[in-house]
PDB file of C-alpha atoms in Angstrom:
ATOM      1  CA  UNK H   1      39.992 -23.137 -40.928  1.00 86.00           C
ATOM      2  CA  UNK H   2      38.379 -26.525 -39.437  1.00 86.00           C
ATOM      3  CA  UNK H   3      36.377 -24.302 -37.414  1.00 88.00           C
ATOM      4  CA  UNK H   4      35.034 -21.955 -40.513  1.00 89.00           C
ATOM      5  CA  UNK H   5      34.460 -24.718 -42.724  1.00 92.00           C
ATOM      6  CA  UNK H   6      31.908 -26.907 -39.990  1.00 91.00           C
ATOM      7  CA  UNK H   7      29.896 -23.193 -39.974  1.00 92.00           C
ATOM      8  CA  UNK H   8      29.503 -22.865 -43.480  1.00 92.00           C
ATOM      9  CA  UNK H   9      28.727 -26.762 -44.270  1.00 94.00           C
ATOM     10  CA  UNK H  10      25.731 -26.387 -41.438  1.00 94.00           C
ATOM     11  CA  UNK H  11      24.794 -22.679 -42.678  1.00 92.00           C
ATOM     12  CA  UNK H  12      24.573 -24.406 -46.306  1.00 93.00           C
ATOM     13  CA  UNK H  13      22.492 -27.777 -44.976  1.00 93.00           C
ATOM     14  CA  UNK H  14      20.140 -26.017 -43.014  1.00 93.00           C
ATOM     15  CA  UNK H  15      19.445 -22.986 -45.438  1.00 92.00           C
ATOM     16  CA  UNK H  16      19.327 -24.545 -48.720  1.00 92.00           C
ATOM     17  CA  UNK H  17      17.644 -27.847 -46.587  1.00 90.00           C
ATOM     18  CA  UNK H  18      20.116 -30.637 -47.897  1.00 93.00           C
ATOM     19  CA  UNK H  19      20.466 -33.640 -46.391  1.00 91.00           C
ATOM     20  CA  UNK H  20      24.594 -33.144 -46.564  1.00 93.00           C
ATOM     21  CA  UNK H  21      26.696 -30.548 -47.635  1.00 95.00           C
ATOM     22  CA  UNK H  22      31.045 -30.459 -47.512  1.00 94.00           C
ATOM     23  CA  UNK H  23      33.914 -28.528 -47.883  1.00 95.00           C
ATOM     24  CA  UNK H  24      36.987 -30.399 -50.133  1.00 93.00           C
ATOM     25  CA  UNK H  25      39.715 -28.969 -50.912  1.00 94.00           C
ATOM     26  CA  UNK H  26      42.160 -30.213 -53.476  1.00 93.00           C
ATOM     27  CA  UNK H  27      45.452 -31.906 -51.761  1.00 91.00           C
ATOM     28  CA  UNK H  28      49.063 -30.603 -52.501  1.00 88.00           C
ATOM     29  CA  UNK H  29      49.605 -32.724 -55.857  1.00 91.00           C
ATOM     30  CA  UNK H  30      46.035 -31.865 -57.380  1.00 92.00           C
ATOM     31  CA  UNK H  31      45.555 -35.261 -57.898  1.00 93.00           C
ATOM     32  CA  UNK H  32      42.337 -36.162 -55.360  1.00 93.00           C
ATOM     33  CA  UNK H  33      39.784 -34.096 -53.928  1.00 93.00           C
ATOM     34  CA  UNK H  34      39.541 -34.349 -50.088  1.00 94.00           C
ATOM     35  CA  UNK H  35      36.664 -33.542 -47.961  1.00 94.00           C
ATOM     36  CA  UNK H  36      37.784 -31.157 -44.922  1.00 93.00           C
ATOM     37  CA  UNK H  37      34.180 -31.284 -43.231  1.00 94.00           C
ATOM     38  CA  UNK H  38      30.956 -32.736 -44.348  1.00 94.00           C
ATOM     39  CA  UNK H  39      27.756 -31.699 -42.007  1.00 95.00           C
ATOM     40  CA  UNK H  40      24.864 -34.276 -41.750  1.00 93.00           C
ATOM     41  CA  UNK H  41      21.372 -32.671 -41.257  1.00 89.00           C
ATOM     42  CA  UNK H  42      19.639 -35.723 -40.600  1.00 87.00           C
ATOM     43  CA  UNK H  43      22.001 -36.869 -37.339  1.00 88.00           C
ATOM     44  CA  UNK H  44      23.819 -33.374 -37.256  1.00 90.00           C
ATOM     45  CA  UNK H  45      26.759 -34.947 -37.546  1.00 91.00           C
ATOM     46  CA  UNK H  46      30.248 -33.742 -39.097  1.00 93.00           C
ATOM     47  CA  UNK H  47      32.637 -36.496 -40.432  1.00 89.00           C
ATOM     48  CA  UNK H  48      35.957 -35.575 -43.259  1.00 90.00           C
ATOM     49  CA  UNK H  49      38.355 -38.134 -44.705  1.00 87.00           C
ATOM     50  CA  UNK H  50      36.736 -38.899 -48.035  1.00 88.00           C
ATOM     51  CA  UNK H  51      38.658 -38.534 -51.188  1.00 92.00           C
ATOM     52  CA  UNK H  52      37.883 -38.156 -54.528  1.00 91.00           C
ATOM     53  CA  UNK H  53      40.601 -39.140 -57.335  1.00 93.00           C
ATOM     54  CA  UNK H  54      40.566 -36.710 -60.174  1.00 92.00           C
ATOM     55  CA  UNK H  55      41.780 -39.397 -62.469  1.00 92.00           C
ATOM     56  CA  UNK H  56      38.367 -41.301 -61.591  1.00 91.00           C
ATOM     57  CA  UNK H  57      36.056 -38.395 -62.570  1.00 92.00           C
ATOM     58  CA  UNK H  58      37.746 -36.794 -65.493  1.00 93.00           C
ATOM     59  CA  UNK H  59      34.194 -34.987 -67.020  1.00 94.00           C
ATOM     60  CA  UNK H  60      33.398 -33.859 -63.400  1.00 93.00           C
ATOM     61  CA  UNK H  61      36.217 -32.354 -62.375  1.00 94.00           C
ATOM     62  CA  UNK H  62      36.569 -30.863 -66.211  1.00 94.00           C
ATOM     63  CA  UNK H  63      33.326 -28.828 -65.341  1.00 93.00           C
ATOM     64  CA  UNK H  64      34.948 -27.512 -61.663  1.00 91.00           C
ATOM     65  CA  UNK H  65      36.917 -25.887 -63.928  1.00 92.00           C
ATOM     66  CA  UNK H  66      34.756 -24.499 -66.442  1.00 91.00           C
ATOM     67  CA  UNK H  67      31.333 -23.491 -64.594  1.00 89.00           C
ATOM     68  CA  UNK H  68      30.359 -21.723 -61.582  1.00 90.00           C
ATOM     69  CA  UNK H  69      27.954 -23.719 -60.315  1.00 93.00           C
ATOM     70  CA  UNK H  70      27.544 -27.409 -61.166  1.00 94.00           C
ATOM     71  CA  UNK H  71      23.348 -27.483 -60.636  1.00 94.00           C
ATOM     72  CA  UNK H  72      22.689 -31.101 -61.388  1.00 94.00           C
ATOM     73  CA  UNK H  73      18.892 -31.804 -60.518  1.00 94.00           C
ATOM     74  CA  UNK H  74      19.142 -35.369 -61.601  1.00 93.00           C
ATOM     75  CA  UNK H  75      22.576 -36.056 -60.405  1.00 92.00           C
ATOM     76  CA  UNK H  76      22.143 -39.514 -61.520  1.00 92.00           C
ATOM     77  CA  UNK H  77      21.859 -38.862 -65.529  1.00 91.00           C
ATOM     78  CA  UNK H  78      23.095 -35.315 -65.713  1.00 92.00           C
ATOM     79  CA  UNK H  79      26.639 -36.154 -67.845  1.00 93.00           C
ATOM     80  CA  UNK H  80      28.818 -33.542 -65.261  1.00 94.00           C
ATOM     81  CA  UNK H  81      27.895 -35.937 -62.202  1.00 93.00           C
ATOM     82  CA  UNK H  82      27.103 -39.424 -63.289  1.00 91.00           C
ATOM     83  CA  UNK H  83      30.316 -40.612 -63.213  1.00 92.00           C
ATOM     84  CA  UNK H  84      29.788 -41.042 -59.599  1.00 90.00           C
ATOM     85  CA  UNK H  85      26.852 -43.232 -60.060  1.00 90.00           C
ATOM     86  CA  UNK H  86      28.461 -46.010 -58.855  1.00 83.00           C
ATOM     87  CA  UNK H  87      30.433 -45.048 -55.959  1.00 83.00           C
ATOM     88  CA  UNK H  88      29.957 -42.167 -54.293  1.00 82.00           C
ATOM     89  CA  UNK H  89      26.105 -41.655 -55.289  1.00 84.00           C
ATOM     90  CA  UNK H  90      25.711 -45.266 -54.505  1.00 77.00           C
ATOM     91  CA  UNK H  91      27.089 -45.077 -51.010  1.00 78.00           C
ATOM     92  CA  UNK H  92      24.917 -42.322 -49.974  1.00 80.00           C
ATOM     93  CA  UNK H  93      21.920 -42.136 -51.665  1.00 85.00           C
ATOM     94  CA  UNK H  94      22.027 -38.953 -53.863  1.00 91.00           C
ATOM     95  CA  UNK H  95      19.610 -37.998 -56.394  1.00 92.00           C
ATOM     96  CA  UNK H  96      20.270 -34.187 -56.297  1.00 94.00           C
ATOM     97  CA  UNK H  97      23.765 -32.395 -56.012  1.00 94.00           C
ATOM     98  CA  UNK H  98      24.510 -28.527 -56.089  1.00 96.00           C
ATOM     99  CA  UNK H  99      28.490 -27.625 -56.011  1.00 95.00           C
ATOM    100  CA  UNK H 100      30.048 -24.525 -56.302  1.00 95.00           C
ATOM    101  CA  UNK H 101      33.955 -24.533 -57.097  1.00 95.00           C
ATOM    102  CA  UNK H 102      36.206 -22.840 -54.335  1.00 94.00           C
ATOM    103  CA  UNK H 103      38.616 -20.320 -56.168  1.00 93.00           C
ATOM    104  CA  UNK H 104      41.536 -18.780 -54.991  1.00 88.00           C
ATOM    105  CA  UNK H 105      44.058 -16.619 -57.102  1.00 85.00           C
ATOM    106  CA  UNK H 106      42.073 -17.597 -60.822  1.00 85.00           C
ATOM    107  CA  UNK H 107      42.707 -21.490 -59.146  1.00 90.00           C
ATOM    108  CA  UNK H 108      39.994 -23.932 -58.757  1.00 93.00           C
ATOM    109  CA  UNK H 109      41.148 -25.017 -55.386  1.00 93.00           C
ATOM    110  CA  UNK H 110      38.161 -26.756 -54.031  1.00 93.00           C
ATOM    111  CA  UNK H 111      34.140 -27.297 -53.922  1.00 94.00           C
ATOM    112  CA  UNK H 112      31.298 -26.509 -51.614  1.00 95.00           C
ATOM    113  CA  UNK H 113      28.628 -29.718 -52.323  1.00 94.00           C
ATOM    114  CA  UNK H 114      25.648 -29.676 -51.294  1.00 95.00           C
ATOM    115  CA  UNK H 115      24.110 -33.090 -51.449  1.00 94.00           C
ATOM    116  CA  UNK H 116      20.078 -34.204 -52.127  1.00 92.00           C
ATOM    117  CA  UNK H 117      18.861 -37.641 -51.152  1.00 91.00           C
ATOM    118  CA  UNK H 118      15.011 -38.981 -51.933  1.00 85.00           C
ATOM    119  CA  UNK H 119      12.989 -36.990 -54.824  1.00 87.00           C
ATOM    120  CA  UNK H 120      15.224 -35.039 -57.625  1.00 89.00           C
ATOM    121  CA  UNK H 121      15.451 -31.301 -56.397  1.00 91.00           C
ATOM    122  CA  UNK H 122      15.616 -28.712 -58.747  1.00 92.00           C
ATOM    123  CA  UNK H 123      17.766 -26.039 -57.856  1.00 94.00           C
ATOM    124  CA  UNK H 124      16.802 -22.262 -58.173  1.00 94.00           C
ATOM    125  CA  UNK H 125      19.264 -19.792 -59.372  1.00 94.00           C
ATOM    126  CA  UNK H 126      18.960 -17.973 -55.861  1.00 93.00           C
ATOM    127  CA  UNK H 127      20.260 -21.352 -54.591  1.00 94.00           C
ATOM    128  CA  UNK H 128      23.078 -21.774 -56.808  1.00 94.00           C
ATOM    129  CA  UNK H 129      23.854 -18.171 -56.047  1.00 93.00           C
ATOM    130  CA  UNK H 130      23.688 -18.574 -52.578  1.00 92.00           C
ATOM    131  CA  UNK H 131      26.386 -22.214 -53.254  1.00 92.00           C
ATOM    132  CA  UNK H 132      28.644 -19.563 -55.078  1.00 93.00           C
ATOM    133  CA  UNK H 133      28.525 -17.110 -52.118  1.00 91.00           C
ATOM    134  CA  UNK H 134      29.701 -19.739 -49.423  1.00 93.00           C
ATOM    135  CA  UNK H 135      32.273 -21.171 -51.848  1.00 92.00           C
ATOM    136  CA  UNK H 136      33.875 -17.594 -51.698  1.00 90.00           C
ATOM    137  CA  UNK H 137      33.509 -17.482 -47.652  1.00 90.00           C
ATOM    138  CA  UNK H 138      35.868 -20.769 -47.957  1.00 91.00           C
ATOM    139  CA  UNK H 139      38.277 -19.008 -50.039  1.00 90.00           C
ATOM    140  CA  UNK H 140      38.112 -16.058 -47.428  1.00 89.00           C
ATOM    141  CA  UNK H 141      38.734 -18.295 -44.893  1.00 89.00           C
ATOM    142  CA  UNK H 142      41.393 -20.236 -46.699  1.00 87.00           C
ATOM    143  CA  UNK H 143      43.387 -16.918 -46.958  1.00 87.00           C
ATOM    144  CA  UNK H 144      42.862 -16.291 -43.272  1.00 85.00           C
ATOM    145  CA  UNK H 145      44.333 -19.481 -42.593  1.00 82.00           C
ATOM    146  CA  UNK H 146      47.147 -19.080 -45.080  1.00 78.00           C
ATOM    147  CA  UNK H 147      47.923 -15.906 -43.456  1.00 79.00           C
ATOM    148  CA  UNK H 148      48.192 -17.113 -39.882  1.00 78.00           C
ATOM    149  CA  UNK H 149      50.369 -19.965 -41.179  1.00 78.00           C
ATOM    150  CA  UNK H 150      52.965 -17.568 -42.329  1.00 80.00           C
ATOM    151  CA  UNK H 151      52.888 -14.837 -39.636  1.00 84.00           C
ATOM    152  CA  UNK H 152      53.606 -17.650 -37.437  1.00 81.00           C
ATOM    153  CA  UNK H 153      56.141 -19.119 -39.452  1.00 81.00           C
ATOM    154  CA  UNK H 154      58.018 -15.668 -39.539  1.00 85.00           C
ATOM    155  CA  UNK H 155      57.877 -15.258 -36.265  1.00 87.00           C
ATOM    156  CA  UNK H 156      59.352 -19.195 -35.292  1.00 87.00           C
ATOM    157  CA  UNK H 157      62.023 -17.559 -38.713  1.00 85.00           C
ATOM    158  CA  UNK H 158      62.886 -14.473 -36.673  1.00 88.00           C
ATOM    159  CA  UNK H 159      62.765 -16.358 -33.112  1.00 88.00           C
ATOM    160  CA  UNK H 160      65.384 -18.853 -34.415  1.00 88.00           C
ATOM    161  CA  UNK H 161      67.820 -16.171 -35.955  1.00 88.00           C
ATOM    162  CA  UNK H 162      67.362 -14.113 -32.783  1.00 88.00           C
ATOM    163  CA  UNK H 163      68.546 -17.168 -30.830  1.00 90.00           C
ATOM    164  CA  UNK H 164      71.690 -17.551 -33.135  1.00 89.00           C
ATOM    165  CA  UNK H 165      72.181 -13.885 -33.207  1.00 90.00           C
ATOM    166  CA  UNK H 166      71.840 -13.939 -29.714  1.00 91.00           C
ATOM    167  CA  UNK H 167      73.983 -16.592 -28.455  1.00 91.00           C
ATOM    168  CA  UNK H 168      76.666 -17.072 -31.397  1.00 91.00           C
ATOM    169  CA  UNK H 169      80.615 -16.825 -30.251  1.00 91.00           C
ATOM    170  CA  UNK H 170      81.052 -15.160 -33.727  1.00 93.00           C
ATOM    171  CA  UNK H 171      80.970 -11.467 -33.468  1.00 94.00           C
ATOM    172  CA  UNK H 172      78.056 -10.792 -36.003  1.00 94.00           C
ATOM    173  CA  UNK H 173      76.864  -6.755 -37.101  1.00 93.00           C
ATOM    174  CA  UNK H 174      75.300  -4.993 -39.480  1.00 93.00           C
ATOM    175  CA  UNK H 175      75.859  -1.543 -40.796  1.00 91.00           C
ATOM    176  CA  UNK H 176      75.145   1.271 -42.817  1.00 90.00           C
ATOM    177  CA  UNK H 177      77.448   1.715 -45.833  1.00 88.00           C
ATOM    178  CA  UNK H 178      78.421   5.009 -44.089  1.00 85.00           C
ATOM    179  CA  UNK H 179      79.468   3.113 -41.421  1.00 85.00           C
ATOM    180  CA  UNK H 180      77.024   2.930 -38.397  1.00 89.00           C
ATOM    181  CA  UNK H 181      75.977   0.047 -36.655  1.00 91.00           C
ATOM    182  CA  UNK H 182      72.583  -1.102 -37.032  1.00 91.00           C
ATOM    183  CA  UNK H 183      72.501  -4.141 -34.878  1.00 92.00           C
ATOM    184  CA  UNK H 184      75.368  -5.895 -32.789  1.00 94.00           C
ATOM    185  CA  UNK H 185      75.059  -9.048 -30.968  1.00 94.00           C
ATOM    186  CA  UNK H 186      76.834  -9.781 -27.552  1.00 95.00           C
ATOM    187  CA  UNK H 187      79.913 -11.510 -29.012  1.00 95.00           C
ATOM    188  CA  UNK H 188      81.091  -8.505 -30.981  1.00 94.00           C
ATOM    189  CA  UNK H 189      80.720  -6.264 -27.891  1.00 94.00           C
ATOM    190  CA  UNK H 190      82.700  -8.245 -26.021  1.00 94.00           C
ATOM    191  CA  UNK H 191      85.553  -8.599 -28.959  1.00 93.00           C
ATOM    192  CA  UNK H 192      85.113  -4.814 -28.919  1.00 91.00           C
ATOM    193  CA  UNK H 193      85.852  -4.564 -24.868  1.00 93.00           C
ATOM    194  CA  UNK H 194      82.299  -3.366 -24.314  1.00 94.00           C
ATOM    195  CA  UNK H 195      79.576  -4.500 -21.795  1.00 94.00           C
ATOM    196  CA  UNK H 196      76.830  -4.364 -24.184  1.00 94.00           C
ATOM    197  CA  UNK H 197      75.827  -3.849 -27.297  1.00 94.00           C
ATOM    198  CA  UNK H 198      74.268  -0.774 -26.695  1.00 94.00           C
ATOM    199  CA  UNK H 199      77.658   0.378 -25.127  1.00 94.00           C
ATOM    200  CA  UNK H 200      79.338  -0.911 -28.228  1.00 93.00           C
ATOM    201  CA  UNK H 201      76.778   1.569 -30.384  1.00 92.00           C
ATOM    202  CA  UNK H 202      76.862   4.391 -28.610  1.00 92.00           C
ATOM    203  CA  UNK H 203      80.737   4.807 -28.799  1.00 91.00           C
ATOM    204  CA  UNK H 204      81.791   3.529 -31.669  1.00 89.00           C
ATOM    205  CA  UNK H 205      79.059   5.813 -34.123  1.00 87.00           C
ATOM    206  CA  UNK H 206      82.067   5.946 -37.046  1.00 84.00           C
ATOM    207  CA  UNK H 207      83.464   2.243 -38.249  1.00 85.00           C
ATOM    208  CA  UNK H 208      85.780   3.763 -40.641  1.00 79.00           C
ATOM    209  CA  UNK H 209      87.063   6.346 -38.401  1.00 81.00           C
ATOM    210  CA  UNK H 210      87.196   4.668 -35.217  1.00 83.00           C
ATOM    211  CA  UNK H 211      87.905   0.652 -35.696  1.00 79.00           C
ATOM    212  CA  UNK H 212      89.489   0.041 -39.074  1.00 78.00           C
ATOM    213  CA  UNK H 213      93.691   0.678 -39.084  1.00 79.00           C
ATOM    214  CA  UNK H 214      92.954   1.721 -42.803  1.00 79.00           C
ATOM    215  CA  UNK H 215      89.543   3.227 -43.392  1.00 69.00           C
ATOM    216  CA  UNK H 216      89.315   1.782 -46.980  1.00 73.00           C
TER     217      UNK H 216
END
């Protein structure tokens, strides 16, 4: 994802000439915006770590939710974005600011900001379209992410059970409710008097008929 997200932040700073743009993504409580990579132009630089409190910017974050595109030309006065006037804008230098929320499943989950310093820039509606476009290549690459984090998480899941399954003293099975094995580990063979599991299987194909005193 770290990798995606310094692509699109130069892609956006370099097409749309900015003098910054980031990637933030909301943290887990939805209580702060946090910036996952913002790209430089001026030093080509990439630096992350800045937060943004929701509680702090109440009409800003309002419109992340509403629009899909916040195009403020005169960041400074425009009512969506002057709320920063005094701290962010203040640190940096903006005049200009383009963002485009990052949405994921009908959920705001982010912005792509794309960040103006000098003269006021008036953005064209190619522009914001092109803003909108990246914020969906973050969501894309959000789900990619997502999606490695949980095949790999199934596979440590099934790695660990294999290991118990494996190496438990227990004997542990599964069957069919006609009564065939589907999977034996090595305990049961050896309560069984078998080698292997696969000896186990292939001689005993009938529970009911072949290991139960009473087949009910």
């Amino acid at each position: 994802l770290q990798v995606a997200l310094r692509q699109i932040t130069e892609a956006a700073a370099h097409t749309l000439d900015a003098e910054a743009a980031g990637a933030w993504l909301y943290d887990q409580s939805r209580s702060k915006l946090q910036c996952l990579d913002q790209f430089h132009r001026r030093n080509h630089q990439h630096s992350q770590g800045t937060q943004l409190a929701v509680a702090d910017y109440p009409v800003y974050f309002k419109a992340l939710e509403e629009d899909r595109t916040i195009a403020a030309d005169d960041a400074l006065s425009d009512s969506r974005t002057r709320e920063f006037v005094g701290s962010y804008f203040a640190e940096s230098g903006i005049t200009s600011t383009l963002d485009a929320p990052v949405r994921l499943g009908g959920q705001t989950v982010g912005v792509i900001c794309i960040e103006q310093v000098g003269s006021v820039r008036n953005w064209t509606v190619e522009e914001q379209n092109f803003a909108a476009s990246l914020a969906d290549l973050v969501s894309l690459a959000i789900e990619a992410s997502d999606r490695d984090r949980t095949q790999n998480a199934l596979r440590q899941a099934e790695q660990k059970y294999r290991s118990i399954f494996e190496n438990a003293v227990e004997g542990i099975f599964q069957t069919t409710p006609e009564g065939q094995f589907l999977s034996v580990n090595p305990a049961l063979a050896r309560i069984y008097g078998y080698a292997t599991p696969e000896e186990l299987t292939s001689n005993l194909t009938n529970i009911r008929q072949q290991a139960y005193i009473n087949p009910q």
